[in-house]
Short mmCIF file of C-alpha atoms in Angstrom, two decimals:
data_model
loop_
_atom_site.label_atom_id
_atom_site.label_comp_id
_atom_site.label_asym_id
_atom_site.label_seq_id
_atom_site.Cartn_x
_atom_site.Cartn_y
_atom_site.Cartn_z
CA UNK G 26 51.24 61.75 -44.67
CA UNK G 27 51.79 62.92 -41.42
CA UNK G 28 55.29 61.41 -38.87
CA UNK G 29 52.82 58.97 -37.06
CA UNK G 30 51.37 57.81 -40.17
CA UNK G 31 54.72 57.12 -41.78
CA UNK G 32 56.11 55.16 -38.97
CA UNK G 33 52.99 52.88 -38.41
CA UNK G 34 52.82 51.43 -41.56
CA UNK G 35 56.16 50.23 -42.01
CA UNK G 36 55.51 48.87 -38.23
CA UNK G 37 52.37 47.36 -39.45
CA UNK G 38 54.30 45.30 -42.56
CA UNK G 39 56.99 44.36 -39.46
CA UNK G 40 54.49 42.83 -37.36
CA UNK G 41 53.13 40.47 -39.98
CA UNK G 42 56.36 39.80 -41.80
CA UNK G 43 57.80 39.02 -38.48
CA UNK G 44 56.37 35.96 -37.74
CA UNK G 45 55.56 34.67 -41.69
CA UNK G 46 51.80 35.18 -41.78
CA UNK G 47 51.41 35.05 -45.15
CA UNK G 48 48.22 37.57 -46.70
CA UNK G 49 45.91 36.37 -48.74
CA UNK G 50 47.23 35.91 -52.55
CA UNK G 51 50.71 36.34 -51.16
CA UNK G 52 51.92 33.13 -51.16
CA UNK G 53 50.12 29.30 -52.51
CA UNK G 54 48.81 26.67 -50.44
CA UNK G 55 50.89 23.92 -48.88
CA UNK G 56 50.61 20.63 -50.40
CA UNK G 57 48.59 17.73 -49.11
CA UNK G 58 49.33 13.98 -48.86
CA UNK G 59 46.74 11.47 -49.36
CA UNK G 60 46.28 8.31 -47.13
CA UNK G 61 44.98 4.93 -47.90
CA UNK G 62 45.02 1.79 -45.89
CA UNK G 63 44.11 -1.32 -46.69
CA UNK G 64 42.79 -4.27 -44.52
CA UNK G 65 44.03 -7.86 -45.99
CA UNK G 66 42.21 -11.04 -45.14
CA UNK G 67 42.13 -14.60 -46.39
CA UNK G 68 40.84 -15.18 -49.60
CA UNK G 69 38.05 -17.76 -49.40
CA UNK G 70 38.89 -21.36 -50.92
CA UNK G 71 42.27 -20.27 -50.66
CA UNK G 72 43.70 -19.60 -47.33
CA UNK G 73 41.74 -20.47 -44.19
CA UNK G 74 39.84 -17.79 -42.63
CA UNK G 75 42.74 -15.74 -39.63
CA UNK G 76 45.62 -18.25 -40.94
CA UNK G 77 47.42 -14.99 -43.17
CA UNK G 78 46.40 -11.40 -42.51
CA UNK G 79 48.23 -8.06 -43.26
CA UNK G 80 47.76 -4.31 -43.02
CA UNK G 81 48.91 -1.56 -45.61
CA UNK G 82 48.99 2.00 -45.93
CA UNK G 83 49.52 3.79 -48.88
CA UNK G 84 50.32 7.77 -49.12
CA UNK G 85 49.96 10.02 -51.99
CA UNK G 86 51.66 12.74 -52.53
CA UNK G 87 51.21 13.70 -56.22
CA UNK G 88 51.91 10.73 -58.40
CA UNK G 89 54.12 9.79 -55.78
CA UNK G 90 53.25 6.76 -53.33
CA UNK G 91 54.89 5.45 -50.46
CA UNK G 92 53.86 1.99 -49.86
CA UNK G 93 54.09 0.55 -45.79
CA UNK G 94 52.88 -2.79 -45.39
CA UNK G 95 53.12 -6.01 -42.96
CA UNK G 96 51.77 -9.13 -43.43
CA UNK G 97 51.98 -12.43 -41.63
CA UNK G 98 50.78 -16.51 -41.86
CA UNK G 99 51.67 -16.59 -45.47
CA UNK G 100 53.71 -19.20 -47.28
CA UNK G 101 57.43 -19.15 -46.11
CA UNK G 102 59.62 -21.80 -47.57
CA UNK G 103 59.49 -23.60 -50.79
CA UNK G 104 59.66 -27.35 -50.66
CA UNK G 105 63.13 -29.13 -50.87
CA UNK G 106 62.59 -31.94 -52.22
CA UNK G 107 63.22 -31.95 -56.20
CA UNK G 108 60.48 -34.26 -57.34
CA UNK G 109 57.93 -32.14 -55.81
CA UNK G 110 59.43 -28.88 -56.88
CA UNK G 111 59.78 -30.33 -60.59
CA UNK G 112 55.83 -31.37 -60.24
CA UNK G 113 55.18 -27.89 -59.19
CA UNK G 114 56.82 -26.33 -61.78
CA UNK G 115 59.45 -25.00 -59.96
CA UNK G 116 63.58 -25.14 -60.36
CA UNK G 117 65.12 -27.14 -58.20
CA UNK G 118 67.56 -24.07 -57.56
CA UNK G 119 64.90 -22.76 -55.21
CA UNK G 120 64.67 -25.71 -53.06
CA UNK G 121 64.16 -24.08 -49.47
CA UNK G 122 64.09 -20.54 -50.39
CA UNK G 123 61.80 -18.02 -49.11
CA UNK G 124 58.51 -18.84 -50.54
CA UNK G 125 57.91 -15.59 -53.37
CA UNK G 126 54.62 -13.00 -52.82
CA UNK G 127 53.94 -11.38 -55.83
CA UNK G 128 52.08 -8.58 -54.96
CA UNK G 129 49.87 -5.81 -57.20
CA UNK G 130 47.91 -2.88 -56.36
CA UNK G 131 44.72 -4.36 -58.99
CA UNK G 132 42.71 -2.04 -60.94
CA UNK G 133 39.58 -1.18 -62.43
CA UNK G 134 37.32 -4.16 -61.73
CA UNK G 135 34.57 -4.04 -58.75
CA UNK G 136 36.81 -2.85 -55.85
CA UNK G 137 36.58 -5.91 -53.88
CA UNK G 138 37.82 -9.10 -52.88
CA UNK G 139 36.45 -12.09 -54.42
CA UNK G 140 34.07 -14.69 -52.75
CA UNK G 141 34.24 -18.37 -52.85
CA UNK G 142 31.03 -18.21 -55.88
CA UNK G 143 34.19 -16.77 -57.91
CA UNK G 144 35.30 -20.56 -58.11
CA UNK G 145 33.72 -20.68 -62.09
CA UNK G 146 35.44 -24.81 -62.46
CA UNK G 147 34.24 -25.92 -59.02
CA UNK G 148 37.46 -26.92 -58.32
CA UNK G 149 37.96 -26.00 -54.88
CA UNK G 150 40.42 -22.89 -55.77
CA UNK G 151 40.26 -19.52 -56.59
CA UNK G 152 43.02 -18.88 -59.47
CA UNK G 153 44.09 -15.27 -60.25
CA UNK G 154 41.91 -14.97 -63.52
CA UNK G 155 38.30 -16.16 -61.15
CA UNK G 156 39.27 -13.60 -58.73
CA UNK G 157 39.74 -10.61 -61.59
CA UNK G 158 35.83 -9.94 -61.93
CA UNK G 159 36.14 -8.40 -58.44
CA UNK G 160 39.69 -6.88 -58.48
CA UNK G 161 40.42 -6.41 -61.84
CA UNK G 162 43.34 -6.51 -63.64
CA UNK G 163 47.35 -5.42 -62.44
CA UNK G 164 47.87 -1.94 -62.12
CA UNK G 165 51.03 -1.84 -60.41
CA UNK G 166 52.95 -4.82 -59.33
CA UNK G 167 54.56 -4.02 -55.27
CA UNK G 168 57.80 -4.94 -56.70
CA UNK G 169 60.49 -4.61 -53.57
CA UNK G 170 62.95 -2.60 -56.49
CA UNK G 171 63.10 -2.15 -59.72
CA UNK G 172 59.70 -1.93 -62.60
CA UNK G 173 56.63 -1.49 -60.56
CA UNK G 174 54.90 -2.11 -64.01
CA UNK G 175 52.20 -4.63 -64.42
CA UNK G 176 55.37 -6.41 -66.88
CA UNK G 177 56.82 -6.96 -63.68
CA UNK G 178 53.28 -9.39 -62.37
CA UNK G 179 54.88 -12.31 -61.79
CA UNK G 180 58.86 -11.92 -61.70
CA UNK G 181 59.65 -13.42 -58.41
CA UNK G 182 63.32 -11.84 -58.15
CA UNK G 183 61.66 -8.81 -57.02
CA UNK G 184 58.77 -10.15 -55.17
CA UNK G 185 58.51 -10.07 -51.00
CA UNK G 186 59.14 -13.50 -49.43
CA UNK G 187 58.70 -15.35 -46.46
CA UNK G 188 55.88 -16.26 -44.17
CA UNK G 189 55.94 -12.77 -42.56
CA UNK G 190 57.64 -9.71 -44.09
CA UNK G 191 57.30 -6.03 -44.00
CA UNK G 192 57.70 -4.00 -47.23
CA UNK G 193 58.22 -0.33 -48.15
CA UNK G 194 59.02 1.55 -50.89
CA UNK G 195 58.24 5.06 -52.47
CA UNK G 196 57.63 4.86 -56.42
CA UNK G 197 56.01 6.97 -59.25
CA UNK G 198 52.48 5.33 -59.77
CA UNK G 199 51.11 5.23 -63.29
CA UNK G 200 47.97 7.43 -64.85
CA UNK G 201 45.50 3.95 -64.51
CA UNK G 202 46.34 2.83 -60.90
CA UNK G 203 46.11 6.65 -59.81
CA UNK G 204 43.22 7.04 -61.15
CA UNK G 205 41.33 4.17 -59.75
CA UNK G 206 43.07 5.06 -56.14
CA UNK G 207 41.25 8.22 -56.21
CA UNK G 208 38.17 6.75 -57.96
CA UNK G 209 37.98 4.06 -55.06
CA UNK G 210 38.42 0.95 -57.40
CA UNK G 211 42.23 -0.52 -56.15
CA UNK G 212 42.36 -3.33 -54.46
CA UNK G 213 45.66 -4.91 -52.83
CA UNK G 214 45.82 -8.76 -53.55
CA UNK G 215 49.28 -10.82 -52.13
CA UNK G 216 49.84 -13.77 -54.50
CA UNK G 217 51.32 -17.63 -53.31
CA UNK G 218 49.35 -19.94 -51.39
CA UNK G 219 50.60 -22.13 -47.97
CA UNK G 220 50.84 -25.49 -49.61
CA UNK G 221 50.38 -26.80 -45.74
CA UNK G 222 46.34 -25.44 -46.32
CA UNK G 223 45.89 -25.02 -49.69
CA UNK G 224 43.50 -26.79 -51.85
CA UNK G 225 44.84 -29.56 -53.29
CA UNK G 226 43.55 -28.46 -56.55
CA UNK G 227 46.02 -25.52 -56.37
CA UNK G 228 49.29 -28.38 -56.12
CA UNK G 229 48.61 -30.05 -59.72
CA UNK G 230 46.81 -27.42 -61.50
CA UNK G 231 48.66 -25.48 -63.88
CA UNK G 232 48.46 -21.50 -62.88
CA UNK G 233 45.45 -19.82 -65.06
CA UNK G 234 48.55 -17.15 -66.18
CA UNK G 235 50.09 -19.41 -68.17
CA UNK G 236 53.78 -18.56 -66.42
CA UNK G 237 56.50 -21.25 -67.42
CA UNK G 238 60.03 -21.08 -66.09
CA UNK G 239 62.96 -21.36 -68.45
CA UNK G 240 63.96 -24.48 -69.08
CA UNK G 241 61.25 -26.23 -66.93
CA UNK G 242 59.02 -28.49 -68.52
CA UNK G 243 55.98 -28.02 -66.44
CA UNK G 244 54.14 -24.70 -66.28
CA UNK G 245 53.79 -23.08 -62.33
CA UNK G 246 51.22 -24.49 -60.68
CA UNK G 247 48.07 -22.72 -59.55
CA UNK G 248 49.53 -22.40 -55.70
CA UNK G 249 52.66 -20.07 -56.97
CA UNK G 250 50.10 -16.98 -58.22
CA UNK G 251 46.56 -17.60 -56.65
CA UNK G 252 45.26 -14.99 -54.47
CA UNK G 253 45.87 -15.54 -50.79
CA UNK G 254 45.16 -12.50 -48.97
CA UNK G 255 43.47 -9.53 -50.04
CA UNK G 256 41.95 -6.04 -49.14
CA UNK G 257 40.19 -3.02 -50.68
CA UNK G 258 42.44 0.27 -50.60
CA UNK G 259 40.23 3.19 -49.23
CA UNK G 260 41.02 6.69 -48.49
CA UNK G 261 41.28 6.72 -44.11
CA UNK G 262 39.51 9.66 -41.94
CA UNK G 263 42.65 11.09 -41.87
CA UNK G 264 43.29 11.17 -45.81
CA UNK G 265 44.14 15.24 -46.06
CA UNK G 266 47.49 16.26 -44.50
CA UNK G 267 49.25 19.39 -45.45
CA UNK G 268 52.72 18.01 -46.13
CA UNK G 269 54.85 18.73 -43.18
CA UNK G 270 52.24 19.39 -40.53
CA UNK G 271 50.83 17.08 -37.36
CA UNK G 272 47.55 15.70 -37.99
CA UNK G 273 44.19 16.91 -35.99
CA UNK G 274 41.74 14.99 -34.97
CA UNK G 275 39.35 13.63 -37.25
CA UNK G 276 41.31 14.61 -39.81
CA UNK G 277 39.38 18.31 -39.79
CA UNK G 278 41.47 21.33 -40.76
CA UNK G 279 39.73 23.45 -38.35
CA UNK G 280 42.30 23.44 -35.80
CA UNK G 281 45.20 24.16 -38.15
CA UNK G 282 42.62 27.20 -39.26
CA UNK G 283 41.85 28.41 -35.77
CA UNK G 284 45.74 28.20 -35.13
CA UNK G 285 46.59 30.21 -38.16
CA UNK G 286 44.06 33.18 -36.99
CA UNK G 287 45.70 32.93 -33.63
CA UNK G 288 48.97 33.88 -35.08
CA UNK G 289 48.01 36.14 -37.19
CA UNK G 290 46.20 37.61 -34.48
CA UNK G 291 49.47 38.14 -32.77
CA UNK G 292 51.04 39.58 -35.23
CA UNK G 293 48.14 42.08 -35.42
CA UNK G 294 48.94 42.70 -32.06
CA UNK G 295 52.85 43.46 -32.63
CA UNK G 296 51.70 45.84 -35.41
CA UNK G 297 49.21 47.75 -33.26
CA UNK G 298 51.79 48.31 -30.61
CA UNK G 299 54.40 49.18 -33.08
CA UNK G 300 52.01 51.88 -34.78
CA UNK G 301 51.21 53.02 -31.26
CA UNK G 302 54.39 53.24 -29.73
CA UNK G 303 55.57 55.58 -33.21
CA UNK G 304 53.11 57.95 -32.20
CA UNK G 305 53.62 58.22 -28.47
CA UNK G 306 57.54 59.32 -29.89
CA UNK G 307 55.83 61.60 -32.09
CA UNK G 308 53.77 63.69 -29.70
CA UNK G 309 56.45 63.59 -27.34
CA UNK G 310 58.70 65.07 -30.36
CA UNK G 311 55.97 67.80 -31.20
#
């Protein structure tokens, strides 16, 4: 190999090096994240149609999610007086507390939000068990600490409360809720009806869960865990992000592409002129 030849190609390595351009099989690809957002509207029977709405997005990363999510018009304080909060099932300890959203990412039943023909008794209400047909069963229960497990369904010492809130939290989902995420069959249903609008049906029938406080002698009625608002989770436009990047426009990877040829364009450029400025010091050296 020849001086010229000797200098260019360590030039060459330089130039690429230089600015990180990985080449091909040198290095793996970045991760993506994977984004879901769900719309949530009033359930019908249950919460008058624009009284409660919310919005919530849902990231993947992995079996990692991280869960953002506002919601307002809801419930949001239980009743003071004891009489009615003994009729309802509830201990007279939470007299005027922040009325309690349980809240689940459902799985594995129909991928929607049920309709009023869901009401099976006629009674007026949709309870949790009429609505499961079309969202299924609990997956993962939007717990603000603590189990995220579906044993976690109804424990209202970890639930969101309040008319309005805004909730977030990164957890570790589990193999059945992942897997209906990605197979498009989660839906996002917010638990706790506004007893101001709910049907009176829901006030002095027992909940179809069969949930009982300690030491209370009448089980939770149906207004504590029916479905108020609710909302398919779907994959947005912009669902593919490598991790640590902007996002383009449509979500298309085309411009990240283009930009990556660009730079290594450049430093194709850096290596030419290194390689040709090694031989213009070798002829001038011969």
């Amino acid at each position: 190999m020849n001086k010229s030849m000797r200098w260019a190609v360590p030039f060459a390595a330089i130039g690429i090096a230089g600015l990180g351009i990985a080449l091909p099989g040198t290095a793996s690809a970045a991760s993506t994240s994977t984004t879901y957002t769900a719309s949530l509207q009033s359930v019908p029977l249950n919460t008058p149609s624009g009284a409660a709405s919310g919005t919530l997005t849902l990231t993947l990363n992995g079996d990692q999610a991280t869960v953002s999510e506002h919601v307002s018009g809801l419930a949001d304080k239980l009743p003071t007086d004891k009489a009615t909060l003994t009729a309802l099932g509830i201990p007279t300890s939470f007299a005027g507390a922040p009325f309690p959203h349980v809240q689940h990412i459902h799985i594995n039943g129909q991928g929607t939000c049920p309709t009023s023909s869901a009401d099976n008794n006629g009674d007026g209400a949709l309870s949790t068990v009429e609505g499961q047909p079309a969202y299924g069963a609990i997956g993962t229960t939007l717990s603000t600490k603590g189990d995220t497990s579906a044993k976690a369904a109804t424990d209202v010492t970890v639930a969101p409360g309040g008319g309005s809130f805004t909730y977030k939290r990164t957890f570790t989902l589990n193999k059945a809720t992942l897997s209906a995420i990605q197979n498009g069959t989660a839906v996002i249903v917010v638990h706790g009806l506004n007893p101001a609008t709910a049907p009176k049906a829901t006030l002095s029938t027992p909940n179809s869960l069969g949930v009982q406080f300690p030491g209370e002698k009448n089980k939770l009625a149906l207004i504590a865990t029916a479905p108020a608002i609710c909302g398919a989770l779907q994959a947005s436009q912009m669902s593919s992000t490598p991790v640590g990047s902007s996002p383009t426009g449509g979500g298309s990877t085309s411009g990240i592409e283009d930009e990556a040829l660009l730079v290594a364009g450049g430093g194709l450029v850096l290596a030419a002129g290194g390689a040709f400025a090694a031989r213009r010091r070798s002829a001038r050296q011969s």
